[in-house]
PDB file of C-alpha atoms in Angstrom:
ATOM      1  CA  MET A  11      95.443 141.070 175.968  1.00 81.00           C
ATOM      2  CA  LYS A  12      93.685 139.211 173.192  1.00 95.00           C
ATOM      3  CA  PRO A  13      90.971 136.892 174.515  1.00 98.00           C
ATOM      4  CA  THR A  14      91.305 133.108 174.462  1.00 98.00           C
ATOM      5  CA  LEU A  15      88.844 130.656 172.942  1.00 98.00           C
ATOM      6  CA  PHE A  16      88.225 127.724 175.307  1.00 98.00           C
ATOM      7  CA  LEU A  17      86.578 124.711 173.664  1.00 96.00           C
ATOM      8  CA  LEU A  18      84.815 121.998 175.664  1.00 93.00           C
ATOM      9  CA  ALA A  19      85.662 118.752 173.869  1.00 88.00           C
ATOM     10  CA  ALA A  20      85.817 116.143 176.631  1.00 83.00           C
ATOM     11  CA  GLY A  21      82.402 114.548 176.077  1.00 69.00           C
ATOM     12  CA  MET A  22      81.535 111.650 173.843  1.00 46.00           C
ATOM     13  CA  GLY A  23      78.424 112.323 171.758  1.00 45.00           C
ATOM     14  CA  SER A  24      76.241 109.658 173.333  1.00 45.00           C
ATOM     15  CA  ARG A  25      73.078 110.651 171.468  1.00 44.00           C
ATOM     16  CA  TYR A  26      75.018 111.061 168.225  1.00 42.00           C
ATOM     17  CA  GLY A  27      76.728 107.690 168.569  1.00 45.00           C
ATOM     18  CA  GLY A  28      80.353 108.685 168.081  1.00 50.00           C
ATOM     19  CA  LEU A  29      83.106 111.181 168.680  1.00 59.00           C
ATOM     20  CA  LYS A  30      81.258 113.977 166.918  1.00 57.00           C
ATOM     21  CA  GLN A  31      83.884 116.606 167.741  1.00 61.00           C
ATOM     22  CA  LEU A  32      86.140 114.910 165.156  1.00 69.00           C
ATOM     23  CA  ASP A  33      83.493 114.352 162.471  1.00 77.00           C
ATOM     24  CA  GLY A  34      84.373 115.979 159.151  1.00 83.00           C
ATOM     25  CA  LEU A  35      81.354 117.943 157.885  1.00 89.00           C
ATOM     26  CA  GLY A  36      82.914 120.558 155.586  1.00 90.00           C
ATOM     27  CA  PRO A  37      83.897 120.097 151.929  1.00 91.00           C
ATOM     28  CA  ASN A  38      87.462 119.157 152.892  1.00 91.00           C
ATOM     29  CA  GLY A  39      86.636 117.251 156.052  1.00 88.00           C
ATOM     30  CA  GLU A  40      86.425 120.321 158.307  1.00 90.00           C
ATOM     31  CA  THR A  41      84.862 119.813 161.705  1.00 88.00           C
ATOM     32  CA  ILE A  42      82.415 122.216 163.324  1.00 90.00           C
ATOM     33  CA  MET A  43      85.191 123.360 165.627  1.00 88.00           C
ATOM     34  CA  ASP A  44      87.317 124.252 162.591  1.00 92.00           C
ATOM     35  CA  TYR A  45      84.693 126.840 161.654  1.00 95.00           C
ATOM     36  CA  SER A  46      84.485 128.117 165.243  1.00 95.00           C
ATOM     37  CA  ILE A  47      88.246 128.616 165.378  1.00 96.00           C
ATOM     38  CA  TYR A  48      88.294 130.269 161.951  1.00 96.00           C
ATOM     39  CA  ASP A  49      85.564 132.685 163.100  1.00 97.00           C
ATOM     40  CA  ALA A  50      87.358 133.338 166.394  1.00 97.00           C
ATOM     41  CA  ILE A  51      90.568 134.266 164.580  1.00 97.00           C
ATOM     42  CA  GLN A  52      88.584 136.686 162.409  1.00 96.00           C
ATOM     43  CA  ALA A  53      87.092 138.142 165.608  1.00 97.00           C
ATOM     44  CA  GLY A  54      90.510 138.842 167.148  1.00 97.00           C
ATOM     45  CA  PHE A  55      91.021 135.934 169.534  1.00 98.00           C
ATOM     46  CA  GLY A  56      94.682 135.227 170.258  1.00 97.00           C
ATOM     47  CA  LYS A  57      94.868 131.672 171.630  1.00 97.00           C
ATOM     48  CA  VAL A  58      92.889 128.420 171.559  1.00 97.00           C
ATOM     49  CA  VAL A  59      92.637 125.985 174.475  1.00 97.00           C
ATOM     50  CA  TRP A  60      90.785 122.670 174.449  1.00 94.00           C
ATOM     51  CA  VAL A  61      89.694 120.530 177.369  1.00 94.00           C
ATOM     52  CA  ILE A  62      89.634 116.898 176.274  1.00 90.00           C
ATOM     53  CA  ARG A  63      89.892 113.435 177.770  1.00 87.00           C
ATOM     54  CA  LYS A  64      93.408 112.119 178.097  1.00 89.00           C
ATOM     55  CA  ASP A  65      92.555 108.861 176.330  1.00 84.00           C
ATOM     56  CA  PHE A  66      92.109 110.511 172.929  1.00 81.00           C
ATOM     57  CA  GLU A  67      94.970 112.999 173.194  1.00 86.00           C
ATOM     58  CA  GLU A  68      97.056 111.303 170.491  1.00 86.00           C
ATOM     59  CA  GLN A  69      94.200 111.207 167.973  1.00 79.00           C
ATOM     60  CA  PHE A  70      93.305 114.801 168.826  1.00 81.00           C
ATOM     61  CA  ARG A  71      96.860 116.079 168.373  1.00 87.00           C
ATOM     62  CA  THR A  72      97.210 114.287 165.045  1.00 84.00           C
ATOM     63  CA  GLN A  73      93.810 115.031 163.554  1.00 76.00           C
ATOM     64  CA  ILE A  74      92.987 118.432 165.071  1.00 81.00           C
ATOM     65  CA  LEU A  75      95.784 120.305 166.783  1.00 87.00           C
ATOM     66  CA  SER A  76      98.272 119.943 163.936  1.00 88.00           C
ATOM     67  CA  LYS A  77      96.026 122.064 161.676  1.00 88.00           C
ATOM     68  CA  TYR A  78      96.210 125.142 163.885  1.00 91.00           C
ATOM     69  CA  GLU A  79      99.634 125.239 165.476  1.00 85.00           C
ATOM     70  CA  ASP A  80     101.119 127.522 162.826  1.00 90.00           C
ATOM     71  CA  LYS A  81      97.971 129.724 162.718  1.00 93.00           C
ATOM     72  CA  ILE A  82      97.333 130.502 166.400  1.00 96.00           C
ATOM     73  CA  PRO A  83      98.865 129.446 169.759  1.00 96.00           C
ATOM     74  CA  CYS A  84      97.228 126.237 171.031  1.00 96.00           C
ATOM     75  CA  GLU A  85      97.122 124.376 174.351  1.00 95.00           C
ATOM     76  CA  LEU A  86      95.392 121.318 175.798  1.00 95.00           C
ATOM     77  CA  CYS A  87      94.085 120.533 179.261  1.00 96.00           C
ATOM     78  CA  PHE A  88      92.334 117.400 180.444  1.00 95.00           C
ATOM     79  CA  GLN A  89      89.102 116.521 182.234  1.00 94.00           C
ATOM     80  CA  ALA A  90      89.036 113.378 184.348  1.00 93.00           C
ATOM     81  CA  LEU A  91      86.493 111.981 186.776  1.00 94.00           C
ATOM     82  CA  ASP A  92      89.053 111.955 189.592  1.00 95.00           C
ATOM     83  CA  ALA A  93      90.207 115.574 189.040  1.00 95.00           C
ATOM     84  CA  LEU A  94      88.742 116.651 192.384  1.00 96.00           C
ATOM     85  CA  PRO A  95      89.835 119.023 195.159  1.00 95.00           C
ATOM     86  CA  GLU A  96      92.028 117.564 197.869  1.00 94.00           C
ATOM     87  CA  GLY A  97      90.048 115.474 200.329  1.00 94.00           C
ATOM     88  CA  PHE A  98      87.352 114.356 197.860  1.00 96.00           C
ATOM     89  CA  THR A  99      87.055 111.021 196.068  1.00 95.00           C
ATOM     90  CA  VAL A 100      84.843 109.738 193.256  1.00 96.00           C
ATOM     91  CA  PRO A 101      81.692 108.063 194.651  1.00 94.00           C
ATOM     92  CA  GLU A 102      81.528 104.341 194.047  1.00 94.00           C
ATOM     93  CA  GLY A 103      79.678 103.616 190.812  1.00 95.00           C
ATOM     94  CA  ARG A 104      80.097 107.122 189.365  1.00 94.00           C
ATOM     95  CA  VAL A 105      81.043 107.061 185.661  1.00 91.00           C
ATOM     96  CA  LYS A 106      79.407 110.268 184.404  1.00 90.00           C
ATOM     97  CA  PRO A 107      81.673 113.339 184.080  1.00 90.00           C
ATOM     98  CA  TRP A 108      81.100 116.146 186.576  1.00 94.00           C
ATOM     99  CA  GLY A 109      79.664 118.588 184.028  1.00 92.00           C
ATOM    100  CA  THR A 110      80.525 121.674 182.019  1.00 93.00           C
ATOM    101  CA  ASN A 111      81.782 123.875 184.852  1.00 96.00           C
ATOM    102  CA  HIS A 112      84.094 121.110 186.038  1.00 97.00           C
ATOM    103  CA  ALA A 113      85.463 121.035 182.479  1.00 96.00           C
ATOM    104  CA  VAL A 114      85.976 124.807 182.611  1.00 97.00           C
ATOM    105  CA  LEU A 115      87.927 124.448 185.870  1.00 97.00           C
ATOM    106  CA  MET A 116      90.495 122.308 184.069  1.00 97.00           C
ATOM    107  CA  GLY A 117      91.699 125.423 182.217  1.00 97.00           C
ATOM    108  CA  LYS A 118      92.801 127.295 185.333  1.00 97.00           C
ATOM    109  CA  ASP A 119      96.533 126.707 184.886  1.00 96.00           C
ATOM    110  CA  VAL A 120      96.693 127.604 181.186  1.00 96.00           C
ATOM    111  CA  ILE A 121      94.271 130.547 180.827  1.00 97.00           C
ATOM    112  CA  LYS A 122      95.359 133.893 182.320  1.00 96.00           C
ATOM    113  CA  GLU A 123      93.363 136.275 180.111  1.00 96.00           C
ATOM    114  CA  PRO A 124      89.659 136.934 179.352  1.00 98.00           C
ATOM    115  CA  PHE A 125      88.224 133.877 177.645  1.00 98.00           C
ATOM    116  CA  CYS A 126      85.187 132.602 175.791  1.00 98.00           C
ATOM    117  CA  VAL A 127      83.843 129.120 176.519  1.00 98.00           C
ATOM    118  CA  ILE A 128      82.065 127.207 173.758  1.00 96.00           C
ATOM    119  CA  ASN A 129      80.964 123.690 172.883  1.00 90.00           C
ATOM    120  CA  CYS A 130      82.892 121.967 170.109  1.00 86.00           C
ATOM    121  CA  ASP A 131      79.822 120.519 168.413  1.00 82.00           C
ATOM    122  CA  ASP A 132      77.783 123.722 168.063  1.00 87.00           C
ATOM    123  CA  PHE A 133      77.996 125.914 164.959  1.00 92.00           C
ATOM    124  CA  TYR A 134      77.620 129.388 166.437  1.00 94.00           C
ATOM    125  CA  ASN A 135      78.172 131.505 163.296  1.00 92.00           C
ATOM    126  CA  ARG A 136      80.550 134.440 163.009  1.00 94.00           C
ATOM    127  CA  ASP A 137      78.448 137.244 164.468  1.00 94.00           C
ATOM    128  CA  ALA A 138      78.382 135.448 167.822  1.00 95.00           C
ATOM    129  CA  PHE A 139      82.194 135.450 167.947  1.00 97.00           C
ATOM    130  CA  MET A 140      82.328 139.075 166.857  1.00 97.00           C
ATOM    131  CA  VAL A 141      80.055 140.318 169.649  1.00 97.00           C
ATOM    132  CA  MET A 142      81.830 138.201 172.278  1.00 98.00           C
ATOM    133  CA  GLY A 143      85.302 139.147 171.041  1.00 98.00           C
ATOM    134  CA  LYS A 144      84.375 142.829 171.147  1.00 97.00           C
ATOM    135  CA  PHE A 145      83.073 142.524 174.725  1.00 98.00           C
ATOM    136  CA  LEU A 146      86.136 140.680 176.045  1.00 98.00           C
ATOM    137  CA  ALA A 147      88.644 142.913 174.268  1.00 96.00           C
ATOM    138  CA  ALA A 148      87.024 146.016 175.766  1.00 96.00           C
ATOM    139  CA  LEU A 149      87.326 144.823 179.382  1.00 96.00           C
ATOM    140  CA  PRO A 150      89.757 146.893 181.462  1.00 94.00           C
ATOM    141  CA  GLU A 151      92.938 145.146 182.550  1.00 91.00           C
ATOM    142  CA  GLY A 152      92.365 143.196 185.738  1.00 91.00           C
ATOM    143  CA  ALA A 153      88.582 143.236 185.376  1.00 94.00           C
ATOM    144  CA  HIS A 154      86.709 141.060 187.869  1.00 95.00           C
ATOM    145  CA  GLY A 155      83.141 139.832 187.844  1.00 96.00           C
ATOM    146  CA  GLN A 156      82.234 141.362 184.464  1.00 97.00           C
ATOM    147  CA  TYR A 157      81.061 138.433 182.401  1.00 98.00           C
ATOM    148  CA  ALA A 158      78.932 137.911 179.304  1.00 98.00           C
ATOM    149  CA  MET A 159      76.797 135.353 177.549  1.00 96.00           C
ATOM    150  CA  VAL A 160      75.728 135.285 173.915  1.00 96.00           C
ATOM    151  CA  GLY A 161      71.943 134.971 174.009  1.00 95.00           C
ATOM    152  CA  PHE A 162      70.557 133.030 171.055  1.00 93.00           C
ATOM    153  CA  ARG A 163      66.839 133.069 170.337  1.00 92.00           C
ATOM    154  CA  VAL A 164      65.495 129.639 171.271  1.00 94.00           C
ATOM    155  CA  GLY A 165      63.580 129.368 167.997  1.00 91.00           C
ATOM    156  CA  ASN A 166      66.909 129.513 166.144  1.00 89.00           C
ATOM    157  CA  THR A 167      68.471 126.675 168.140  1.00 90.00           C
ATOM    158  CA  LEU A 168      66.240 123.622 167.737  1.00 90.00           C
ATOM    159  CA  SER A 169      66.812 120.248 166.133  1.00 85.00           C
ATOM    160  CA  GLU A 170      64.166 118.724 163.884  1.00 83.00           C
ATOM    161  CA  ASN A 171      65.166 115.295 165.133  1.00 84.00           C
ATOM    162  CA  GLY A 172      64.551 115.414 168.861  1.00 87.00           C
ATOM    163  CA  THR A 173      64.766 117.423 172.049  1.00 91.00           C
ATOM    164  CA  VAL A 174      67.681 119.731 172.865  1.00 89.00           C
ATOM    165  CA  ALA A 175      69.160 121.035 176.114  1.00 87.00           C
ATOM    166  CA  ARG A 176      69.373 124.811 176.542  1.00 89.00           C
ATOM    167  CA  GLY A 177      69.800 127.273 179.370  1.00 86.00           C
ATOM    168  CA  ILE A 178      66.611 129.397 179.304  1.00 93.00           C
ATOM    169  CA  CYS A 179      67.451 132.952 180.352  1.00 92.00           C
ATOM    170  CA  SER A 180      65.823 136.001 181.879  1.00 92.00           C
ATOM    171  CA  LYS A 181      67.428 139.455 181.830  1.00 94.00           C
ATOM    172  CA  ASP A 182      66.801 142.905 183.305  1.00 95.00           C
ATOM    173  CA  ASP A 183      66.318 146.249 181.534  1.00 95.00           C
ATOM    174  CA  ALA A 184      70.101 146.704 181.314  1.00 96.00           C
ATOM    175  CA  ASP A 185      70.464 143.372 179.481  1.00 96.00           C
ATOM    176  CA  ASN A 186      72.112 141.768 182.484  1.00 97.00           C
ATOM    177  CA  LEU A 187      71.288 138.124 183.049  1.00 97.00           C
ATOM    178  CA  THR A 188      69.017 137.540 186.048  1.00 96.00           C
ATOM    179  CA  THR A 189      68.504 133.763 185.831  1.00 90.00           C
ATOM    180  CA  VAL A 190      69.490 130.868 183.615  1.00 85.00           C
ATOM    181  CA  VAL A 191      67.772 127.516 184.059  1.00 87.00           C
ATOM    182  CA  GLU A 192      69.080 124.423 182.315  1.00 83.00           C
ATOM    183  CA  ARG A 193      66.235 122.651 180.490  1.00 91.00           C
ATOM    184  CA  THR A 194      67.255 119.302 179.075  1.00 87.00           C
ATOM    185  CA  GLU A 195      64.164 118.638 176.917  1.00 94.00           C
ATOM    186  CA  ILE A 196      63.129 121.461 174.568  1.00 96.00           C
ATOM    187  CA  VAL A 197      61.223 120.796 171.352  1.00 96.00           C
ATOM    188  CA  ARG A 198      58.289 121.972 169.245  1.00 96.00           C
ATOM    189  CA  CYS A 199      55.446 119.732 170.369  1.00 95.00           C
ATOM    190  CA  ALA A 200      51.808 119.506 171.440  1.00 94.00           C
ATOM    191  CA  GLU A 201      50.699 120.057 175.033  1.00 93.00           C
ATOM    192  CA  ASP A 202      51.001 116.328 175.784  1.00 93.00           C
ATOM    193  CA  GLY A 203      54.474 116.073 174.229  1.00 91.00           C
ATOM    194  CA  THR A 204      53.309 114.490 170.967  1.00 91.00           C
ATOM    195  CA  SER A 205      53.859 115.867 167.436  1.00 91.00           C
ATOM    196  CA  ALA A 206      57.522 116.545 168.278  1.00 89.00           C
ATOM    197  CA  GLY A 207      59.261 118.588 165.607  1.00 84.00           C
ATOM    198  CA  ASP A 208      56.027 119.832 164.020  1.00 90.00           C
ATOM    199  CA  ALA A 209      56.736 123.409 162.862  1.00 90.00           C
ATOM    200  CA  ALA A 210      53.110 124.380 163.569  1.00 92.00           C
ATOM    201  CA  GLN A 211      53.505 123.592 167.281  1.00 95.00           C
ATOM    202  CA  PRO A 212      54.841 126.027 169.901  1.00 96.00           C
ATOM    203  CA  ILE A 213      58.190 125.476 171.553  1.00 97.00           C
ATOM    204  CA  ARG A 214      57.910 123.758 174.925  1.00 97.00           C
ATOM    205  CA  PHE A 215      60.224 122.460 177.617  1.00 96.00           C
ATOM    206  CA  LYS A 216      59.541 119.724 180.145  1.00 95.00           C
ATOM    207  CA  ASP A 217      59.603 121.045 183.711  1.00 93.00           C
ATOM    208  CA  GLU A 218      60.483 119.270 186.960  1.00 92.00           C
ATOM    209  CA  GLN A 219      56.932 117.887 187.256  1.00 93.00           C
ATOM    210  CA  GLY A 220      56.998 116.452 183.734  1.00 93.00           C
ATOM    211  CA  ARG A 221      54.691 119.137 182.301  1.00 95.00           C
ATOM    212  CA  TRP A 222      55.316 120.642 178.873  1.00 96.00           C
ATOM    213  CA  VAL A 223      55.603 124.441 179.309  1.00 96.00           C
ATOM    214  CA  VAL A 224      55.358 126.882 176.372  1.00 96.00           C
ATOM    215  CA  VAL A 225      58.300 129.237 175.748  1.00 96.00           C
ATOM    216  CA  GLU A 226      58.272 132.081 173.196  1.00 95.00           C
ATOM    217  CA  ASP A 227      60.413 131.693 170.084  1.00 92.00           C
ATOM    218  CA  ASN A 228      62.532 134.800 170.810  1.00 90.00           C
ATOM    219  CA  THR A 229      63.349 133.851 174.423  1.00 93.00           C
ATOM    220  CA  PRO A 230      67.136 134.116 174.921  1.00 93.00           C
ATOM    221  CA  VAL A 231      68.883 130.854 175.645  1.00 92.00           C
ATOM    222  CA  SER A 232      72.405 129.926 176.514  1.00 89.00           C
ATOM    223  CA  MET A 233      74.220 127.817 173.964  1.00 89.00           C
ATOM    224  CA  ASN A 234      77.174 127.571 176.351  1.00 88.00           C
ATOM    225  CA  MET A 235      78.896 130.574 174.798  1.00 95.00           C
ATOM    226  CA  TRP A 236      80.187 132.426 177.844  1.00 97.00           C
ATOM    227  CA  GLY A 237      82.722 135.185 178.385  1.00 98.00           C
ATOM    228  CA  PHE A 238      84.713 135.163 181.631  1.00 98.00           C
ATOM    229  CA  THR A 239      87.828 136.606 183.219  1.00 98.00           C
ATOM    230  CA  PRO A 240      90.283 134.375 185.140  1.00 97.00           C
ATOM    231  CA  ASP A 241      88.733 135.180 188.529  1.00 97.00           C
ATOM    232  CA  TYR A 242      85.898 132.887 187.422  1.00 98.00           C
ATOM    233  CA  PHE A 243      88.194 129.911 188.085  1.00 98.00           C
ATOM    234  CA  ASP A 244      88.584 130.872 191.736  1.00 97.00           C
ATOM    235  CA  PHE A 245      84.832 131.244 192.230  1.00 97.00           C
ATOM    236  CA  SER A 246      84.261 127.901 190.528  1.00 97.00           C
ATOM    237  CA  GLU A 247      86.877 126.103 192.574  1.00 97.00           C
ATOM    238  CA  ALA A 248      85.318 127.302 195.841  1.00 97.00           C
ATOM    239  CA  TYR A 249      81.765 126.458 194.798  1.00 97.00           C
ATOM    240  CA  PHE A 250      82.739 123.028 193.449  1.00 97.00           C
ATOM    241  CA  LYS A 251      83.835 122.107 196.968  1.00 97.00           C
ATOM    242  CA  GLU A 252      80.401 123.149 198.244  1.00 96.00           C
ATOM    243  CA  PHE A 253      78.805 121.101 195.465  1.00 97.00           C
ATOM    244  CA  LEU A 254      80.794 118.014 196.473  1.00 97.00           C
ATOM    245  CA  GLN A 255      79.992 118.501 200.162  1.00 96.00           C
ATOM    246  CA  ASP A 256      76.268 118.256 199.426  1.00 96.00           C
ATOM    247  CA  PRO A 257      75.252 114.635 200.136  1.00 95.00           C
ATOM    248  CA  ALA A 258      72.579 114.832 197.435  1.00 95.00           C
ATOM    249  CA  ASN A 259      75.225 115.444 194.779  1.00 95.00           C
ATOM    250  CA  MET A 260      77.395 112.589 196.002  1.00 94.00           C
ATOM    251  CA  THR A 261      74.578 110.032 196.150  1.00 94.00           C
ATOM    252  CA  ASN A 262      73.127 111.100 192.794  1.00 95.00           C
ATOM    253  CA  LEU A 263      75.632 109.534 190.416  1.00 95.00           C
ATOM    254  CA  LYS A 264      74.410 111.762 187.587  1.00 93.00           C
ATOM    255  CA  ALA A 265      74.570 115.125 189.411  1.00 94.00           C
ATOM    256  CA  GLU A 266      76.488 117.688 187.320  1.00 93.00           C
ATOM    257  CA  PHE A 267      78.268 120.936 188.073  1.00 95.00           C
ATOM    258  CA  PHE A 268      76.838 123.005 185.201  1.00 90.00           C
ATOM    259  CA  ILE A 269      78.054 126.464 184.160  1.00 92.00           C
ATOM    260  CA  PRO A 270      74.527 127.905 184.722  1.00 87.00           C
ATOM    261  CA  LEU A 271      74.621 126.623 188.309  1.00 90.00           C
ATOM    262  CA  MET A 272      77.787 128.631 188.973  1.00 94.00           C
ATOM    263  CA  VAL A 273      76.591 131.700 187.075  1.00 93.00           C
ATOM    264  CA  ASN A 274      73.274 131.784 188.931  1.00 91.00           C
ATOM    265  CA  LYS A 275      75.071 131.699 192.289  1.00 95.00           C
ATOM    266  CA  LEU A 276      77.346 134.613 191.329  1.00 96.00           C
ATOM    267  CA  ILE A 277      74.387 136.679 190.092  1.00 96.00           C
ATOM    268  CA  GLN A 278      72.233 135.964 193.133  1.00 94.00           C
ATOM    269  CA  GLU A 279      75.068 136.912 195.486  1.00 96.00           C
ATOM    270  CA  ASN A 280      75.796 140.102 193.490  1.00 96.00           C
ATOM    271  CA  THR A 281      79.345 138.855 192.978  1.00 96.00           C
ATOM    272  CA  ALA A 282      79.223 139.232 189.190  1.00 97.00           C
ATOM    273  CA  THR A 283      77.184 140.665 186.353  1.00 97.00           C
ATOM    274  CA  VAL A 284      76.609 138.776 183.125  1.00 97.00           C
ATOM    275  CA  LYS A 285      75.748 140.864 180.083  1.00 97.00           C
ATOM    276  CA  VAL A 286      73.425 139.117 177.615  1.00 97.00           C
ATOM    277  CA  LEU A 287      74.878 139.856 174.179  1.00 96.00           C
ATOM    278  CA  ASP A 288      72.381 139.782 171.327  1.00 89.00           C
ATOM    279  CA  THR A 289      73.363 138.085 168.081  1.00 89.00           C
ATOM    280  CA  THR A 290      71.867 137.673 164.634  1.00 81.00           C
ATOM    281  CA  SER A 291      73.485 134.237 164.416  1.00 88.00           C
ATOM    282  CA  LYS A 292      71.402 131.139 163.888  1.00 87.00           C
ATOM    283  CA  TRP A 293      72.763 128.077 165.649  1.00 86.00           C
ATOM    284  CA  PHE A 294      72.952 124.654 164.124  1.00 85.00           C
ATOM    285  CA  GLY A 295      74.729 121.479 165.109  1.00 78.00           C
ATOM    286  CA  VAL A 296      74.756 117.725 165.307  1.00 78.00           C
ATOM    287  CA  THR A 297      72.836 116.666 168.385  1.00 73.00           C
ATOM    288  CA  TYR A 298      71.549 113.503 166.692  1.00 78.00           C
ATOM    289  CA  ALA A 299      72.920 111.414 163.832  1.00 80.00           C
ATOM    290  CA  ALA A 300      69.948 112.499 161.710  1.00 83.00           C
ATOM    291  CA  ASP A 301      71.121 116.146 162.032  1.00 84.00           C
ATOM    292  CA  ARG A 302      74.297 115.404 160.110  1.00 88.00           C
ATOM    293  CA  GLU A 303      72.907 115.632 156.565  1.00 90.00           C
ATOM    294  CA  ASP A 304      71.293 119.033 157.214  1.00 89.00           C
ATOM    295  CA  THR A 305      74.452 120.373 158.856  1.00 89.00           C
ATOM    296  CA  VAL A 306      76.608 119.321 155.900  1.00 93.00           C
ATOM    297  CA  ALA A 307      74.160 121.061 153.547  1.00 93.00           C
ATOM    298  CA  ARG A 308      74.150 124.271 155.610  1.00 92.00           C
ATOM    299  CA  ILE A 309      77.929 124.427 155.707  1.00 94.00           C
ATOM    300  CA  LYS A 310      78.097 123.828 151.961  1.00 95.00           C
ATOM    301  CA  LYS A 311      75.734 126.738 151.377  1.00 95.00           C
ATOM    302  CA  LEU A 312      77.868 129.046 153.535  1.00 95.00           C
ATOM    303  CA  VAL A 313      80.917 128.029 151.484  1.00 95.00           C
ATOM    304  CA  ASP A 314      79.022 128.433 148.204  1.00 96.00           C
ATOM    305  CA  ASP A 315      77.903 131.911 149.333  1.00 96.00           C
ATOM    306  CA  GLY A 316      81.495 132.930 150.000  1.00 95.00           C
ATOM    307  CA  ILE A 317      81.112 133.252 153.781  1.00 94.00           C
ATOM    308  CA  TYR A 318      83.899 130.679 154.260  1.00 95.00           C
ATOM    309  CA  PRO A 319      86.686 129.566 151.942  1.00 95.00           C
ATOM    310  CA  GLU A 320      86.378 126.020 150.624  1.00 91.00           C
ATOM    311  CA  LYS A 321      89.492 125.062 152.596  1.00 90.00           C
ATOM    312  CA  LEU A 322      89.822 126.739 155.974  1.00 89.00           C
ATOM    313  CA  PHE A 323      93.321 125.794 157.101  1.00 85.00           C
TER     314      PHE A 323
END
């Protein structure tokens, strides 16, 4: 079976100040996700599924979905705060979504084949889709617990305009992931956190104690480009119930069920292996409004160099 591309598009871009998934950045108003889908088609993917919020379904169908429906099969699923297992309710005062792995869970009823999860607002570049597509297509029918992650080098994934969130990874000699730790503040900066964005400074992340810790430029990081088989939904459903049963997660109104949280559990329990796939791709995206101008220029150069046609679809 051809793999499916599963795009996480339910979040508003709070730091960007708008619905950045629908922002036209290409020469004919193409969005970043347009380029991801174009690359995925080139890499042999056979279906596209989005998880979005129900309240912008109409705009999404009109502005986005209509472009692809005659190019590749498309489906939608929806993330909502109250999409919880039976017996659980949303804590009073909770407004924040439950996180990336909760969004993934929303695809359980529409995805029955190996699939790749990506963010809609990250420009991954074609090689990343090629290596993931090759991995998923080569899985034996009925494969369980054989997952993958495209490991970008952290130095190729920064914004010049502020901190970024990345899953910092460790792997063994067989290139299997051993740990992934979500770090929400990564930037080039001085030891005290000043001089942010200075190219002469090392890359650092802020740890749980508020210290700025140096990380090497070539350290693999997760850009939320994961390859799973459908059994991942069952594991996630079971662990989400455990997550919700933890009083700390119910009293913390910002607690999130991240993909790395689920992946770490499966690795630690020897339930799954996650191959770290190397890529030559350099990430870019629009984390902040100030990133937009640079992203438009980078896309234009790729078009000018003949990597992409001027009009994708």
